[in-house]
GROMACS .gro file of C-alpha atoms in nm:
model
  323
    1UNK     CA    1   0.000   0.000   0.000
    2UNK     CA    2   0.131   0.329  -0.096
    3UNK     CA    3   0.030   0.626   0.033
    4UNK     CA    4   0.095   1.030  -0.007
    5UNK     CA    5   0.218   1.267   0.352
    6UNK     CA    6   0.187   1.609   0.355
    7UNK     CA    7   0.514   1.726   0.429
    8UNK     CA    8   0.488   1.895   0.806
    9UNK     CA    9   0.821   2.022   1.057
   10UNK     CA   10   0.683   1.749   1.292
   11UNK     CA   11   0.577   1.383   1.222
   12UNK     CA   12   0.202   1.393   1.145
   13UNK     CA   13   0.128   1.015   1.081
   14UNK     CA   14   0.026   0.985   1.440
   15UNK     CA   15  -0.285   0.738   1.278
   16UNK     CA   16  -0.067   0.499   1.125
   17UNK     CA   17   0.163   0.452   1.362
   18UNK     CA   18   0.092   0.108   1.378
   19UNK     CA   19   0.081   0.016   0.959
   20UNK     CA   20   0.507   0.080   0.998
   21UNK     CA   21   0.733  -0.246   0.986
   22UNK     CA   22   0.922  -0.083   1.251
   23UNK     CA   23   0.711   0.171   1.462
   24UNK     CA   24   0.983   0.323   1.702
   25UNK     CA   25   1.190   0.409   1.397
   26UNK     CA   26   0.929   0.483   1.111
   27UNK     CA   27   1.086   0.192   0.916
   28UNK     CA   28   0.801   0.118   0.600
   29UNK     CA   29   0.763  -0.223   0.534
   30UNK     CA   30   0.445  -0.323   0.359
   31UNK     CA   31   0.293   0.050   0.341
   32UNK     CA   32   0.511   0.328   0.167
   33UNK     CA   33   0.459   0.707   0.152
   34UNK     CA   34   0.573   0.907  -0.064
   35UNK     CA   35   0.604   1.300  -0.019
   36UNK     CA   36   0.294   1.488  -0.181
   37UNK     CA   37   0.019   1.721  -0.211
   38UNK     CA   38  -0.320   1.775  -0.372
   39UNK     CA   39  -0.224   2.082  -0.435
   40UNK     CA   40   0.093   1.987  -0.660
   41UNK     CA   41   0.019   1.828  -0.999
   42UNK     CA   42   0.364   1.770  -1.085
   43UNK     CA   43   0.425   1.546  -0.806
   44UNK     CA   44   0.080   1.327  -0.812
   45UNK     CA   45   0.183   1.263  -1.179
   46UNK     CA   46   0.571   1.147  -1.063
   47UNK     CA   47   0.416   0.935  -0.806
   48UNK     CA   48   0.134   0.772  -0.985
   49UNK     CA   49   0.419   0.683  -1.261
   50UNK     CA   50   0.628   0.553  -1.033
   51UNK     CA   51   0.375   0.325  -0.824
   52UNK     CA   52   0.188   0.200  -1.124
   53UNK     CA   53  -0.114   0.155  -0.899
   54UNK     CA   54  -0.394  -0.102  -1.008
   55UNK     CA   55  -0.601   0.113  -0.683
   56UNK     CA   56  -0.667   0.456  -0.596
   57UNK     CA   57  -0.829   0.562  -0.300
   58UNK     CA   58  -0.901   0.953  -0.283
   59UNK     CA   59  -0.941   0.990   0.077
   60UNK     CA   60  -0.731   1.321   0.073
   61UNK     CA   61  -0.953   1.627   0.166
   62UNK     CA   62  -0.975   1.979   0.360
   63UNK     CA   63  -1.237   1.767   0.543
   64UNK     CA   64  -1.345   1.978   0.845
   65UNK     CA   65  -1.732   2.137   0.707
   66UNK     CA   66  -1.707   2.413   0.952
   67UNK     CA   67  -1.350   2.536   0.852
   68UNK     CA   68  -1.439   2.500   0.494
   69UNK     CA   69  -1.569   2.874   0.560
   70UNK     CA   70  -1.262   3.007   0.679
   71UNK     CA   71  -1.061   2.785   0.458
   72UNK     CA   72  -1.276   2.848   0.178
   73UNK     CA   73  -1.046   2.883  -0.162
   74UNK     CA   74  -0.839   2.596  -0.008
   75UNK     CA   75  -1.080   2.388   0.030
   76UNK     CA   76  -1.206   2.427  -0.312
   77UNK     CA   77  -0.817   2.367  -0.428
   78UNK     CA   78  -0.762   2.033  -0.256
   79UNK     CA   79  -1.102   1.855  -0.239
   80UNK     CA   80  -1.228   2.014  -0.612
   81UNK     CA   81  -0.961   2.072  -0.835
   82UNK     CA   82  -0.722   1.805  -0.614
   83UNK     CA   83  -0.952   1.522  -0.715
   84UNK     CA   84  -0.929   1.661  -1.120
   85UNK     CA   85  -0.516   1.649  -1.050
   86UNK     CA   86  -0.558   1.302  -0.989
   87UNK     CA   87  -0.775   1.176  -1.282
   88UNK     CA   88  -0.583   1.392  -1.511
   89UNK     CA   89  -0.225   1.220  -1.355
   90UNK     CA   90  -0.416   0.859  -1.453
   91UNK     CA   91  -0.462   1.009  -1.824
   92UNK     CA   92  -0.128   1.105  -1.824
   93UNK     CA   93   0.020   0.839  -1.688
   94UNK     CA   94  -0.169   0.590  -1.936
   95UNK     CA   95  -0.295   0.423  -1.686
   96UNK     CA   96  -0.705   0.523  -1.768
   97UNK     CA   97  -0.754   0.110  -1.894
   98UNK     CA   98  -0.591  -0.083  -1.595
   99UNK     CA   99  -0.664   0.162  -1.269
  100UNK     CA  100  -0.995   0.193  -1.041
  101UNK     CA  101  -1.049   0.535  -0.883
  102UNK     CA  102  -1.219   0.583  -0.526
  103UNK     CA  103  -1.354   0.891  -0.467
  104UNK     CA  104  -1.453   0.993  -0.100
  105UNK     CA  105  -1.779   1.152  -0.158
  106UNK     CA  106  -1.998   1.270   0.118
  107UNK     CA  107  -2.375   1.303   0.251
  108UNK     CA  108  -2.305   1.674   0.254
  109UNK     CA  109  -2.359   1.696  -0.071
  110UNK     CA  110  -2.737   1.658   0.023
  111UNK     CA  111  -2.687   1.956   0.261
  112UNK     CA  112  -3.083   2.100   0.217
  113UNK     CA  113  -3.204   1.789   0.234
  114UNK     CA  114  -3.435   1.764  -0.064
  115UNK     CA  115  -3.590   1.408   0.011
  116UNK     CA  116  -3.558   1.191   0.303
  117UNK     CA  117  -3.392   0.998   0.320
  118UNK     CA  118  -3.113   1.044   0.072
  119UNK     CA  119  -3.025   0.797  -0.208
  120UNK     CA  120  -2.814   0.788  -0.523
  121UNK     CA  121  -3.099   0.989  -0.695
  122UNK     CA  122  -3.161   1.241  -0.435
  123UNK     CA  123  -3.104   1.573  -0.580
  124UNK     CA  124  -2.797   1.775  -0.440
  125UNK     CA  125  -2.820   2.124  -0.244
  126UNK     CA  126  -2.433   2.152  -0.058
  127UNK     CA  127  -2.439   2.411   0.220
  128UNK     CA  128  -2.095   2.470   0.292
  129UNK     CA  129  -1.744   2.527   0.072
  130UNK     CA  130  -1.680   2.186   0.176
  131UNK     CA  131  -1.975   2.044   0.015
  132UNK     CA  132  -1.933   2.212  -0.315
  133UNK     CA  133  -1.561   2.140  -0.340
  134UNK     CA  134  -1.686   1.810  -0.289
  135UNK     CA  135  -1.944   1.825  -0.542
  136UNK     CA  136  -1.721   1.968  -0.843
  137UNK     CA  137  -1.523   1.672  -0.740
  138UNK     CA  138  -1.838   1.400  -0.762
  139UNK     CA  139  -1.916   1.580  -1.140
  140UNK     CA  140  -1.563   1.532  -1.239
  141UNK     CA  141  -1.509   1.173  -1.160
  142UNK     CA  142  -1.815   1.068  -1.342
  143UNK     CA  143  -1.685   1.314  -1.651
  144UNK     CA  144  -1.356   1.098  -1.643
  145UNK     CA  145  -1.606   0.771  -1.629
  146UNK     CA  146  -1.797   0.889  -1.913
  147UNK     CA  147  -1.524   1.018  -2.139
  148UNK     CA  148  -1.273   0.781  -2.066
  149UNK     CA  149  -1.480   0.512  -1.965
  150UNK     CA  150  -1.233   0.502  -1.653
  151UNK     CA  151  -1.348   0.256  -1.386
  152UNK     CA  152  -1.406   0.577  -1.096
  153UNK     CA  153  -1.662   0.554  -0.838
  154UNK     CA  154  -1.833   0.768  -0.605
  155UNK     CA  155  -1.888   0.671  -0.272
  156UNK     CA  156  -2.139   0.875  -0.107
  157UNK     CA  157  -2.057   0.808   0.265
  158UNK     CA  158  -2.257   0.936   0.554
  159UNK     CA  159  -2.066   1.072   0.843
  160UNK     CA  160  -1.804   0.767   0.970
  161UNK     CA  161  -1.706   0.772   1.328
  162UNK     CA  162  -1.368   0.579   1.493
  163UNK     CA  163  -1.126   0.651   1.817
  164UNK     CA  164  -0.901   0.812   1.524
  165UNK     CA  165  -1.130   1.066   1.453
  166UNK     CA  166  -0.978   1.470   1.410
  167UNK     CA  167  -1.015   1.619   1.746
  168UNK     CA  168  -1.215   1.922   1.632
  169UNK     CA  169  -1.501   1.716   1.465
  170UNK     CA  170  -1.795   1.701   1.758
  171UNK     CA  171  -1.848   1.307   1.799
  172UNK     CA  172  -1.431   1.294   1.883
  173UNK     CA  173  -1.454   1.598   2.064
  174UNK     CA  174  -1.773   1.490   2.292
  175UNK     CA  175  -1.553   1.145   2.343
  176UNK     CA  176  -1.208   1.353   2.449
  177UNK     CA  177  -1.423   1.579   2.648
  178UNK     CA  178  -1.607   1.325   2.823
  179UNK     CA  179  -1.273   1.120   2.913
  180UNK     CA  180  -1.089   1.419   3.020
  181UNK     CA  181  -1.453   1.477   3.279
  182UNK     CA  182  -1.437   1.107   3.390
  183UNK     CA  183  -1.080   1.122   3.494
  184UNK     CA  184  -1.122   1.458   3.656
  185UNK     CA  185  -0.892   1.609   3.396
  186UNK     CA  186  -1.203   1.842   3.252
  187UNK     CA  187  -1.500   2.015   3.428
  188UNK     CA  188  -1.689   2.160   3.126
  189UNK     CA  189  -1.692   2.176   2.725
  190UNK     CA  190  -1.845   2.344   2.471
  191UNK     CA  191  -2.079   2.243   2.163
  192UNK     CA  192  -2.273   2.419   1.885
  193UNK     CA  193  -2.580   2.321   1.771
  194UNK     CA  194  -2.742   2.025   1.986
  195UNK     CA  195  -3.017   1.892   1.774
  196UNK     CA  196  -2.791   1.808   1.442
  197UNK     CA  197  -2.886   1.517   1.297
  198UNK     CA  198  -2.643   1.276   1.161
  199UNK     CA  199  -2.663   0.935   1.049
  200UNK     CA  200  -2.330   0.796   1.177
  201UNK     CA  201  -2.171   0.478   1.152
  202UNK     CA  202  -1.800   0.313   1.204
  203UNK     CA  203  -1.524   0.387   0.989
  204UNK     CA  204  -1.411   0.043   1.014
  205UNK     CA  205  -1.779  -0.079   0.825
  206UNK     CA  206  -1.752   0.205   0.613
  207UNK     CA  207  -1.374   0.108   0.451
  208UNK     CA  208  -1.494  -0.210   0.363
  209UNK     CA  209  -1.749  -0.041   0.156
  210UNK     CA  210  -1.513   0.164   0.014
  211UNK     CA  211  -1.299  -0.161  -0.126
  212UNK     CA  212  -1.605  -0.353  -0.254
  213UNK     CA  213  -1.672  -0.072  -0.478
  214UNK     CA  214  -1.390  -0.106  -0.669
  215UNK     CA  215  -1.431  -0.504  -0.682
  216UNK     CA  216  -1.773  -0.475  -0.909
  217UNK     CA  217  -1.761  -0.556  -1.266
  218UNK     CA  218  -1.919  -0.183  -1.357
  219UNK     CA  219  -1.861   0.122  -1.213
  220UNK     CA  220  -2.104   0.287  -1.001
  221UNK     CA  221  -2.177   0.528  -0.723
  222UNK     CA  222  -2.339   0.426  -0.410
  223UNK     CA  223  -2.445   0.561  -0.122
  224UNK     CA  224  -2.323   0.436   0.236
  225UNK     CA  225  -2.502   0.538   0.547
  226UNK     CA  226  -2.686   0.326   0.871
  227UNK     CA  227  -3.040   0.471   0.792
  228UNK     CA  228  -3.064   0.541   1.127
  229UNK     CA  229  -3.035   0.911   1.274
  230UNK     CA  230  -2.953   1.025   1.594
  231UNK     CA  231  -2.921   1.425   1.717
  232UNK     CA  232  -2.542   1.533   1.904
  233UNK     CA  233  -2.731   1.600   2.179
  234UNK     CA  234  -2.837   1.236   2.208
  235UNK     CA  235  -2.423   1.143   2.133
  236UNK     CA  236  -2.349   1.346   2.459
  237UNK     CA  237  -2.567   1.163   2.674
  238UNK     CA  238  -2.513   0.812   2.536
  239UNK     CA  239  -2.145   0.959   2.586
  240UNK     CA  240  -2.183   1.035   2.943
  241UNK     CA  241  -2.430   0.776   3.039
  242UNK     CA  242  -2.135   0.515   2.956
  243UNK     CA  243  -1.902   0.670   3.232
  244UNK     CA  244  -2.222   0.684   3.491
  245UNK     CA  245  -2.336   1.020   3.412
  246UNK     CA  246  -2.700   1.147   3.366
  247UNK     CA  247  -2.686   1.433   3.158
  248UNK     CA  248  -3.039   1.696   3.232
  249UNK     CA  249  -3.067   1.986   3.013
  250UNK     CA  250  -3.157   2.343   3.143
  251UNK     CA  251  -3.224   2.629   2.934
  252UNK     CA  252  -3.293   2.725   2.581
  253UNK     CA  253  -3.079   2.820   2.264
  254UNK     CA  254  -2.748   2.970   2.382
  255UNK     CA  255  -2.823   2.939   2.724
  256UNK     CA  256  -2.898   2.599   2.715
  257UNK     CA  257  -2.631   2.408   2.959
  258UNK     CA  258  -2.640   1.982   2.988
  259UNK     CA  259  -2.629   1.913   3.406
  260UNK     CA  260  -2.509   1.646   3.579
  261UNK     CA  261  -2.793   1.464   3.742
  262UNK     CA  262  -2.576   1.310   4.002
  263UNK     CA  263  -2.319   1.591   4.131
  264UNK     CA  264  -2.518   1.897   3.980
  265UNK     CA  265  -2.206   2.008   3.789
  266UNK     CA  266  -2.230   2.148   3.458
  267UNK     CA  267  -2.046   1.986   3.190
  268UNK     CA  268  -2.169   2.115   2.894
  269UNK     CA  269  -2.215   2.483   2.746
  270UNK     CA  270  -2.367   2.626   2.382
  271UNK     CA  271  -2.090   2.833   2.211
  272UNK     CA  272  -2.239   3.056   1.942
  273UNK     CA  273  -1.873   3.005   1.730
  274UNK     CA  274  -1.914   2.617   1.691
  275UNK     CA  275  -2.259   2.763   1.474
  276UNK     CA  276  -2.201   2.708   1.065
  277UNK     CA  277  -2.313   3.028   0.852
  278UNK     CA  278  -2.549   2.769   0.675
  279UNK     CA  279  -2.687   2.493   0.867
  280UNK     CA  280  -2.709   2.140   0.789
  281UNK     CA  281  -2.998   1.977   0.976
  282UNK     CA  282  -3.061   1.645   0.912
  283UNK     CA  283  -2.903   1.383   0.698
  284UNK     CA  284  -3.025   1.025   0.687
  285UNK     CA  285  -2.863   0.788   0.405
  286UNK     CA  286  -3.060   0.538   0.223
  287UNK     CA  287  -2.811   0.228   0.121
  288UNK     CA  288  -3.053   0.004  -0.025
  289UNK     CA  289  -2.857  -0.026  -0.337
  290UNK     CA  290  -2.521  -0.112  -0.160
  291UNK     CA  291  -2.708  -0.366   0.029
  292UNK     CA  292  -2.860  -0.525  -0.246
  293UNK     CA  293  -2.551  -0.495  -0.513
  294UNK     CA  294  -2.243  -0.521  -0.258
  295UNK     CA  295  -2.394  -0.737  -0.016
  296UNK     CA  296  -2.278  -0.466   0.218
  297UNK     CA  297  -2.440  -0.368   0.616
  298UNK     CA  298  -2.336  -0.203   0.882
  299UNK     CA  299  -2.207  -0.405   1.142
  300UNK     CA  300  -2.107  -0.184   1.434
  301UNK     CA  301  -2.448  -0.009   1.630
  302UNK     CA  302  -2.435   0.354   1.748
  303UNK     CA  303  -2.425   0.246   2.095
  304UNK     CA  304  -2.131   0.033   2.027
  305UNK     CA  305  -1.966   0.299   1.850
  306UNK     CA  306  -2.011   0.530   2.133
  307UNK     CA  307  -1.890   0.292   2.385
  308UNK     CA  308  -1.558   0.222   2.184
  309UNK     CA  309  -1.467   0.586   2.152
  310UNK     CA  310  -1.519   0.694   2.503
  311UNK     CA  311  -1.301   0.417   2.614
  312UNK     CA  312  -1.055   0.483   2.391
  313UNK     CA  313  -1.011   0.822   2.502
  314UNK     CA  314  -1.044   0.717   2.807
  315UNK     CA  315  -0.730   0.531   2.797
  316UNK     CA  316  -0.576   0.800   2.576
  317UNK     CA  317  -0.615   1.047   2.847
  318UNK     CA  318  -0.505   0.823   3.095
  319UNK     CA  319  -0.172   0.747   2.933
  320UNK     CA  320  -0.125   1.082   2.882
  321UNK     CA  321  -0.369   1.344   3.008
  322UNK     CA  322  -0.239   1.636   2.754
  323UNK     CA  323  -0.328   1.457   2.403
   0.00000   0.00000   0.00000
C-alpha cells in the first residue's frame, strides 16, 4: 500500500503509527509514503508513474465542514480541483484502462435535504465550501467515467465515526471531552448546535465499503449510510451515560447548559462560534442499493460505537492526560 504525507516540521502520521514495519523508527515495510500534495500536480503525476497503482483511493480532503468557511479557496483547491489532479495524472500516466479510482464523496452533498432519506438519486443542495468542493469533485469523476470510460466511483458516505477521529469534529470531541470529565482532567466543554442530525456509523464498516466498490464488474456510485439518525445531543448523553453520568438539560438556545444529574455540575455549554453560517440539519442515508448490489451492512451499532470511543479516550487520556 502506498500512500501520499503532507510534508509537516513534525511527524504527522500519528494514525498509522501502527501500519510501519518498525514503529519506534518509522521503518516502511508493507505501506510506503511518498512525499505529496493535492495541491501539486507535478508530483501526483511522478508518483502515480512511479507506483503503477492497479487502486486509488481519494481519501485526501480539507475535510473539516465548519472550517471550509474560513478555509474556503483551499478547500475548493484540494477537495475540487485536487480530485481533477488526480484523474488527469491517470490520463497522463496511461494508466485510464488498468486503474480503479475511489472517490470519497460525502452526505453533505445533500446539505438542504431535498428528500428523506437520501439515495443515489436524491437531488444535491451543498451548504458549505466543503460540500461544493466536494461536489465539483463527484461531477468530475463521473466526466472521467464517461469520457474515458475510466473505472471511478463515487462513494457517497454518511458521516463515519472511529477513536481516530480529528479532534475538532464534535463526535471525537464529545468522546475527548467526556474522558478528560471522567478522569477529573475536565469540568466543562463546549458544543454548537445540539439537535444536528447525523446518520453515523464506524469507519471500520464504512472502509470495507469503500474496497467492494472497486471489486464490481461496472462502475457505479453508491451511497453508504446506517439509515438510522440520531441528534449530538443524544451522542453526549449516550457519551456520558457510559461513564455513569445522567446528563439533564436546562435552558434554551445559547443558554442551554447539559447538568449532571448526580453531582449537579455542569459539563456542557452552547458556544455561538461552533454555529455554521449555513446549517445542515438532518441527513439520513438510504443504502438500499449497496445492500442489495455489494452485499454490504453495517455491522457496528451507534451504541457500540459510542462505547468504543469513550473508552478509547479514556485510555488515551489516561496514558497521557495532555493529548
Amino acid at each position: 500500500v502506498h500512500g501520499i504525507v503532507r510534508r509537516s516540521s513534525s511527524f504527522n502520521t500519528g494514525r498509522i503509527e501502527h501500519l510501519y514495519k518498525n514503529p519506534q523508527a518509522h521503518i516502511e515495510g508493507n505501506m510506503k509514503l511518498h512525499y505529496g500534495d493535492l495541491t501539486d500536480s507535478t508530483c501526483l503525476v511522478k508518483i502515480i508513474n512511479e507506483v503503477k497503482p492497479s487502486e486509488i483511493y481519494n481519501l485526501g480532503a480539507q475535510s473539516h465542514v465548519k472550517i471550509s468557511f474560513d478555509l474556503a479557496e483551499y478547500t475548493a483547491d484540494v477537495d475540487g480541483v485536487g480530485t481533477l489532479r488526480l484523474l488527469d495524472a491517470i490520463k497522463t500516466c496511461g494508466l485510464i484502462n488498468s486503474v480503479k479510482f475511489y472517490q470519497a464523496s460525502t452526505s453533505e452533498l445533500f446539505g438542504k435535504v431535498q428528500e428523506i432519506p437520501q439515495k443515489e438519486t436524491t437531488p444535491f443542495y451543498p451548504r458549505s465550501p466543503y460540500g461544493a468542493a466536494k461536489l465539483y469533485a463527484y461531477w468530475i469523476v463521473v466526466n472521467f467515467r464517461e469520457a474515458y470510460n475510466l473505472f471511478a466511483v463515487n462513494g457517497i458516505l454518511f458521516n463515519h465515526e472511529s477513536p481516530r477521529r480529528g479532534a475538532n469534529f464534535v463526535t471525537r470531541k464529545i468522546s475527548r471531552s467526556v474522558a478528560k470529565i471522567h478522569l477529573g482532567q475536565l469540568d466543562c466543554f463546549s458544543l454548537g448546535n445540539l439537535d444536528a442530525k447525523r446518520d453515523w456509523g464506524h469507519a471500520r464498516d464504512y472502509v470495507e465499503a469503500m474496497w467492494l466498490m472497486l471489486q464490481t464488474d461496472e462502475p457505479e456510485d453508491f451511497v453508504i449510510a446506517t439509515g438510522e439518525v440520531h441528534s449530538v445531543r443524544e451522542f453526549v448523553e449516550k457519551s456520558f451515560k457510559h461513564i455513569g453520568k445522567t446528563i439533564v438539560w436546562e435552558g434554551k438556545n445559547e443558554n442551554e447548559v447539559g447538568r449532571c444529574k448526580e453531582t449537579g455540575k455542569i459539563h456542557v455549554t452552547i458556544n455561538h462560534k461552533y454555529y455554521r453560517p449555513t446549517e445542515v440539519d438532518f441527513l439520513q442515508g438510504d443504502c438500499t442499493k449497496a445492500r442489495q448490489k455489494l452485499n454490504w451492512k453495517p455491522r457496528v451499532t451507534f451504541d457500540e460505537l459510542v462505547r468504543e470511543m469513550v473508552d478509547a479516550d479514556v485510555e488515551l487520556m489516561r496514558n497521557n492526560p495532555n493529548a
